[in-house]
mmCIF file of C-alpha atoms in Angstrom:
data_model
loop_
_atom_site.group_PDB
_atom_site.id
_atom_site.type_symbol
_atom_site.label_atom_id
_atom_site.label_comp_id
_atom_site.label_asym_id
_atom_site.label_seq_id
_atom_site.Cartn_x
_atom_site.Cartn_y
_atom_site.Cartn_z
ATOM 1 C CA ASP M 1220 -158.809 -40.954 85.763
ATOM 2 C CA ALA M 1221 -162.467 -41.797 86.276
ATOM 3 C CA GLY M 1222 -161.961 -45.386 86.215
ATOM 4 C CA VAL M 1223 -163.274 -47.973 83.621
ATOM 5 C CA ILE M 1224 -166.887 -46.641 82.897
ATOM 6 C CA GLN M 1225 -169.963 -48.365 81.670
ATOM 7 C CA SER M 1226 -173.260 -47.477 80.456
ATOM 8 C CA PRO M 1227 -176.276 -48.228 80.908
ATOM 9 C CA ARG M 1228 -175.964 -49.350 84.402
ATOM 10 C CA HIS M 1229 -179.029 -50.743 84.282
ATOM 11 C CA GLU M 1230 -180.920 -52.608 81.595
ATOM 12 C CA VAL M 1231 -184.393 -53.734 81.743
ATOM 13 C CA THR M 1232 -185.660 -54.790 77.846
ATOM 14 C CA GLU M 1233 -187.984 -57.428 76.877
ATOM 15 C CA MET M 1234 -187.217 -60.978 75.831
ATOM 16 C CA GLY M 1235 -186.539 -60.435 71.613
ATOM 17 C CA GLN M 1236 -185.353 -57.178 72.016
ATOM 18 C CA GLU M 1237 -181.637 -56.586 71.210
ATOM 19 C CA VAL M 1238 -178.784 -55.530 74.034
ATOM 20 C CA THR M 1239 -176.038 -53.464 73.572
ATOM 21 C CA LEU M 1240 -173.743 -53.129 76.378
ATOM 22 C CA ARG M 1241 -170.702 -49.858 76.666
ATOM 23 C CA CYS M 1242 -167.687 -49.885 77.688
ATOM 24 C CA LYS M 1243 -164.764 -47.617 78.245
ATOM 25 C CA PRO M 1244 -161.432 -48.994 79.646
ATOM 26 C CA ILE M 1245 -159.149 -46.508 81.560
ATOM 27 C CA SER M 1246 -157.038 -44.438 79.186
ATOM 28 C CA GLY M 1247 -153.656 -46.246 78.247
ATOM 29 C CA HIS M 1248 -154.597 -50.193 78.924
ATOM 30 C CA ASN M 1249 -154.482 -52.254 76.007
ATOM 31 C CA SER M 1250 -155.858 -55.337 77.778
ATOM 32 C CA LEU M 1251 -160.498 -55.101 78.035
ATOM 33 C CA PHE M 1252 -162.843 -58.099 79.660
ATOM 34 C CA TRP M 1253 -166.143 -58.730 79.251
ATOM 35 C CA TYR M 1254 -167.274 -60.867 81.911
ATOM 36 C CA ARG M 1255 -170.873 -62.020 83.505
ATOM 37 C CA GLN M 1256 -172.209 -62.717 87.117
ATOM 38 C CA THR M 1257 -175.378 -64.722 88.297
ATOM 39 C CA MET M 1258 -176.013 -65.964 91.509
ATOM 40 C CA MET M 1259 -175.916 -69.656 89.614
ATOM 41 C CA ARG M 1260 -172.197 -69.518 87.947
ATOM 42 C CA GLY M 1261 -170.719 -66.321 89.262
ATOM 43 C CA LEU M 1262 -168.164 -64.644 87.546
ATOM 44 C CA GLU M 1263 -167.521 -65.842 84.055
ATOM 45 C CA LEU M 1264 -165.200 -64.208 81.390
ATOM 46 C CA LEU M 1265 -167.052 -64.057 78.058
ATOM 47 C CA ILE M 1266 -164.406 -62.048 75.910
ATOM 48 C CA TYR M 1267 -161.086 -61.385 76.104
ATOM 49 C CA PHE M 1268 -159.157 -58.136 73.642
ATOM 50 C CA ASN M 1269 -155.451 -57.309 73.634
ATOM 51 C CA ASN M 1270 -154.781 -54.377 71.364
ATOM 52 C CA ASN M 1271 -158.813 -54.015 70.383
ATOM 53 C CA VAL M 1272 -158.342 -57.872 68.972
ATOM 54 C CA PRO M 1273 -159.999 -60.344 70.263
ATOM 55 C CA ILE M 1274 -158.172 -63.014 71.684
ATOM 56 C CA ASP M 1275 -160.120 -65.500 73.236
ATOM 57 C CA ASP M 1276 -164.138 -65.735 72.865
ATOM 58 C CA SER M 1277 -164.327 -69.059 74.155
ATOM 59 C CA GLY M 1278 -166.748 -67.771 77.221
ATOM 60 C CA MET M 1279 -169.314 -66.197 74.975
ATOM 61 C CA PRO M 1280 -172.605 -68.615 75.722
ATOM 62 C CA GLU M 1281 -173.798 -68.576 71.853
ATOM 63 C CA ASP M 1282 -174.052 -66.997 68.707
ATOM 64 C CA ARG M 1283 -176.594 -64.345 70.238
ATOM 65 C CA PHE M 1284 -173.460 -62.801 71.836
ATOM 66 C CA SER M 1285 -171.180 -60.801 69.904
ATOM 67 C CA ALA M 1286 -168.170 -58.021 70.964
ATOM 68 C CA LYS M 1287 -167.151 -55.703 69.020
ATOM 69 C CA MET M 1288 -164.072 -53.298 69.927
ATOM 70 C CA PRO M 1289 -163.439 -50.579 67.257
ATOM 71 C CA ASN M 1290 -160.776 -48.837 69.315
ATOM 72 C CA ALA M 1291 -158.807 -48.497 72.065
ATOM 73 C CA SER M 1292 -161.514 -46.487 74.197
ATOM 74 C CA PHE M 1293 -164.676 -48.504 73.249
ATOM 75 C CA SER M 1294 -166.201 -51.946 73.282
ATOM 76 C CA THR M 1295 -169.732 -52.962 72.988
ATOM 77 C CA LEU M 1296 -171.300 -56.419 73.941
ATOM 78 C CA LYS M 1297 -174.149 -57.183 72.231
ATOM 79 C CA ILE M 1298 -176.955 -59.757 72.854
ATOM 80 C CA GLN M 1299 -179.767 -60.132 70.184
ATOM 81 C CA PRO M 1300 -182.556 -61.345 70.563
ATOM 82 C CA SER M 1301 -182.057 -61.618 74.287
ATOM 83 C CA GLU M 1302 -183.617 -64.277 76.737
ATOM 84 C CA PRO M 1303 -184.513 -64.057 80.642
ATOM 85 C CA ARG M 1304 -181.839 -66.015 80.852
ATOM 86 C CA ASP M 1305 -179.299 -63.745 79.968
ATOM 87 C CA SER M 1306 -180.584 -61.579 82.842
ATOM 88 C CA ALA M 1307 -177.157 -60.841 84.989
ATOM 89 C CA VAL M 1308 -174.584 -58.447 85.621
ATOM 90 C CA TYR M 1309 -172.417 -57.561 83.313
ATOM 91 C CA PHE M 1310 -168.839 -56.535 83.947
ATOM 92 C CA CYS M 1311 -166.350 -54.836 82.224
ATOM 93 C CA ALA M 1312 -162.973 -55.006 83.337
ATOM 94 C CA SER M 1313 -159.357 -53.446 81.845
ATOM 95 C CA SER M 1314 -155.627 -53.709 82.426
ATOM 96 C CA LEU M 1315 -152.225 -52.085 81.537
ATOM 97 C CA LEU M 1316 -151.113 -55.576 79.983
ATOM 98 C CA GLY M 1317 -152.868 -59.119 80.153
ATOM 99 C CA GLY M 1318 -151.195 -60.567 83.168
ATOM 100 C CA ASP M 1319 -151.892 -57.473 85.130
ATOM 101 C CA GLU M 1320 -154.144 -56.337 87.861
ATOM 102 C CA GLN M 1321 -157.685 -55.821 86.413
ATOM 103 C CA PHE M 1322 -159.745 -52.512 86.826
ATOM 104 C CA PHE M 1323 -163.464 -53.645 86.847
ATOM 105 C CA GLY M 1324 -165.917 -50.898 85.644
ATOM 106 C CA PRO M 1325 -169.631 -50.694 88.022
ATOM 107 C CA GLY M 1326 -171.298 -52.947 85.845
ATOM 108 C CA THR M 1327 -174.586 -53.416 83.703
ATOM 109 C CA ARG M 1328 -177.381 -55.115 85.775
ATOM 110 C CA LEU M 1329 -179.823 -56.549 82.537
ATOM 111 C CA THR M 1330 -183.164 -57.660 83.211
ATOM 112 C CA VAL M 1331 -184.643 -59.294 80.419
ATOM 113 C CA LEU M 1332 -188.220 -59.750 81.062
ATOM 114 C CA GLY S 507 -160.772 -75.107 83.390
ATOM 115 C CA GLU S 508 -159.158 -75.328 87.376
ATOM 116 C CA ASP S 509 -161.527 -75.006 90.439
ATOM 117 C CA VAL S 510 -161.301 -72.441 92.933
ATOM 118 C CA GLU S 511 -163.474 -72.836 96.478
ATOM 119 C CA GLN S 512 -164.948 -70.705 98.846
ATOM 120 C CA SER S 513 -167.492 -70.739 101.831
ATOM 121 C CA LEU S 514 -170.146 -68.863 100.602
ATOM 122 C CA PHE S 515 -170.995 -66.557 104.057
ATOM 123 C CA LEU S 516 -169.408 -65.482 107.114
ATOM 124 C CA SER S 517 -171.130 -63.660 109.848
ATOM 125 C CA VAL S 518 -168.259 -61.537 112.385
ATOM 126 C CA ARG S 519 -168.747 -59.088 114.958
ATOM 127 C CA GLU S 520 -167.558 -55.840 114.667
ATOM 128 C CA GLY S 521 -164.279 -55.450 116.005
ATOM 129 C CA ASP S 522 -163.285 -59.169 115.258
ATOM 130 C CA SER S 523 -161.189 -60.496 112.740
ATOM 131 C CA SER S 524 -162.408 -61.812 110.322
ATOM 132 C CA VAL S 525 -160.941 -64.797 108.367
ATOM 133 C CA ILE S 526 -161.897 -66.064 104.523
ATOM 134 C CA ASN S 527 -160.597 -69.353 103.368
ATOM 135 C CA CYS S 528 -159.952 -70.130 99.651
ATOM 136 C CA THR S 529 -158.508 -73.163 97.903
ATOM 137 C CA TYR S 530 -157.384 -73.738 94.730
ATOM 138 C CA THR S 531 -156.234 -76.860 92.615
ATOM 139 C CA ASP S 532 -153.554 -75.083 89.887
ATOM 140 C CA SER S 533 -150.694 -75.847 91.298
ATOM 141 C CA SER S 534 -148.623 -73.488 88.557
ATOM 142 C CA SER S 535 -150.645 -70.580 89.905
ATOM 143 C CA THR S 536 -148.322 -67.165 89.779
ATOM 144 C CA TYR S 537 -150.518 -64.780 91.520
ATOM 145 C CA LEU S 538 -153.442 -64.902 93.781
ATOM 146 C CA TYR S 539 -155.647 -62.284 94.438
ATOM 147 C CA TRP S 540 -158.118 -60.714 96.826
ATOM 148 C CA TYR S 541 -160.991 -59.110 95.522
ATOM 149 C CA LYS S 542 -163.904 -56.769 97.291
ATOM 150 C CA GLN S 543 -167.719 -56.585 95.477
ATOM 151 C CA GLU S 544 -169.627 -53.738 97.531
ATOM 152 C CA PRO S 545 -173.247 -54.354 96.736
ATOM 153 C CA GLY S 546 -174.503 -52.387 94.188
ATOM 154 C CA ALA S 547 -170.182 -52.133 92.540
ATOM 155 C CA GLY S 548 -167.563 -53.934 90.705
ATOM 156 C CA LEU S 549 -165.026 -56.287 92.324
ATOM 157 C CA GLN S 550 -161.580 -53.811 93.870
ATOM 158 C CA LEU S 551 -158.631 -55.684 94.065
ATOM 159 C CA LEU S 552 -157.928 -55.801 97.693
ATOM 160 C CA THR S 553 -154.594 -57.767 97.566
ATOM 161 C CA TYR S 554 -152.733 -60.348 96.058
ATOM 162 C CA ILE S 555 -149.536 -62.267 97.060
ATOM 163 C CA PHE S 556 -146.869 -64.092 94.328
ATOM 164 C CA SER S 557 -146.397 -67.457 95.305
ATOM 165 C CA ASN S 558 -143.301 -67.829 96.146
ATOM 166 C CA MET S 559 -144.602 -66.069 99.536
ATOM 167 C CA ASP S 560 -145.788 -67.179 102.359
ATOM 168 C CA MET S 561 -147.485 -64.553 103.837
ATOM 169 C CA LYS S 562 -148.313 -60.723 102.866
ATOM 170 C CA GLN S 563 -149.463 -57.958 105.306
ATOM 171 C CA ASP S 564 -150.986 -54.960 104.327
ATOM 172 C CA GLN S 565 -152.666 -52.607 107.731
ATOM 173 C CA ARG S 566 -155.815 -54.856 108.520
ATOM 174 C CA LEU S 567 -155.030 -57.073 105.973
ATOM 175 C CA THR S 568 -153.402 -60.464 106.099
ATOM 176 C CA VAL S 569 -152.448 -63.105 103.315
ATOM 177 C CA LEU S 570 -151.663 -66.358 103.860
ATOM 178 C CA LEU S 571 -150.552 -69.120 101.785
ATOM 179 C CA ASN S 572 -150.106 -72.356 102.253
ATOM 180 C CA LYS S 573 -148.714 -74.020 98.939
ATOM 181 C CA LYS S 574 -148.337 -77.348 99.579
ATOM 182 C CA ASP S 575 -152.306 -77.674 100.407
ATOM 183 C CA LYS S 576 -153.171 -75.078 97.959
ATOM 184 C CA HIS S 577 -155.033 -72.620 100.690
ATOM 185 C CA LEU S 578 -155.124 -69.118 100.938
ATOM 186 C CA SER S 579 -156.431 -67.150 103.752
ATOM 187 C CA LEU S 580 -157.606 -63.504 104.287
ATOM 188 C CA ARG S 581 -157.710 -62.008 107.820
ATOM 189 C CA ILE S 582 -159.204 -59.106 108.320
ATOM 190 C CA ALA S 583 -158.247 -57.192 111.453
ATOM 191 C CA ASP S 584 -160.679 -54.951 113.825
ATOM 192 C CA THR S 585 -163.650 -55.894 111.183
ATOM 193 C CA GLN S 586 -165.760 -52.440 110.659
ATOM 194 C CA THR S 587 -169.177 -52.531 109.223
ATOM 195 C CA GLY S 588 -167.910 -50.708 106.037
ATOM 196 C CA ASP S 589 -166.220 -54.286 105.502
ATOM 197 C CA SER S 590 -169.463 -56.118 104.626
ATOM 198 C CA ALA S 591 -169.223 -56.751 100.837
ATOM 199 C CA ILE S 592 -168.129 -60.270 98.846
ATOM 200 C CA TYR S 593 -164.522 -61.147 99.058
ATOM 201 C CA PHE S 594 -163.493 -63.150 95.739
ATOM 202 C CA CYS S 595 -160.609 -65.443 95.578
ATOM 203 C CA ALA S 596 -158.979 -65.709 92.085
ATOM 204 C CA GLU S 597 -155.823 -67.375 90.768
ATOM 205 C CA THR S 598 -153.833 -66.681 87.658
ATOM 206 C CA PRO S 599 -151.410 -68.966 85.889
ATOM 207 C CA PRO S 600 -148.181 -67.865 85.084
ATOM 208 C CA ASN S 601 -148.126 -65.619 81.394
ATOM 209 C CA ASP S 602 -151.782 -65.776 81.524
ATOM 210 C CA TYR S 603 -154.531 -63.255 81.611
ATOM 211 C CA LYS S 604 -157.534 -65.357 82.682
ATOM 212 C CA LEU S 605 -158.355 -64.703 86.397
ATOM 213 C CA SER S 606 -160.238 -67.433 88.214
ATOM 214 C CA PHE S 607 -162.898 -67.023 90.950
ATOM 215 C CA GLY S 608 -164.258 -68.171 93.759
ATOM 216 C CA ALA S 609 -168.148 -67.965 93.986
ATOM 217 C CA GLY S 610 -167.326 -65.347 97.034
ATOM 218 C CA THR S 611 -167.843 -65.068 100.314
ATOM 219 C CA THR S 612 -170.584 -63.025 102.084
ATOM 220 C CA VAL S 613 -169.711 -61.196 104.883
ATOM 221 C CA THR S 614 -172.081 -60.130 106.960
ATOM 222 C CA VAL S 615 -170.511 -57.816 109.575
ATOM 223 C CA ARG S 616 -172.781 -57.506 112.559
ATOM 224 C CA ALA S 617 -172.816 -54.420 115.730
#
């Protein structure tokens, strides 16, 4: 298995632009997580999906952030409009079941100018 | 949420043992984990320990759990340059999916 796949690996955009991050979980996993990593705040859970349904989005910072999981093999995290303070590394992780080992993707490094 | 605390930096000479420490506050935690993050990469699960265990050994890695003091440690024997990375301690309560991560300990291995 290729593991969790994220794209793009790097994204540089200007303030106010829309940003879409993509994730393909490991086949057969039914739980998907989006995390954000910054120097100041460390790793933060943004949202958790189980069987394609958002279960916990309490970590989503504000309405500018939205996440979807239209099917078991694809999820997106969208920021609109983006701001410089959104600059971070965004990780997607998946697990077989909700409480199992989470496998992380390589991350998307987002820079908002 | 519960807090997981780690020291931020550790420098160790190649061949020596590294010990990374972590304290947590949720006494109901079921599993405690150590993740490794190499530069430019995602987190990789190194090892984990169930809360009813005191110790777990896996090749060069030894995990010690002091449940009374809520203290977790990771010992890496014969540290190599490839062990240079950020190490995260994490916990999860029973029947929960949420991982609470520490801030990470940056381990630098010097020749």
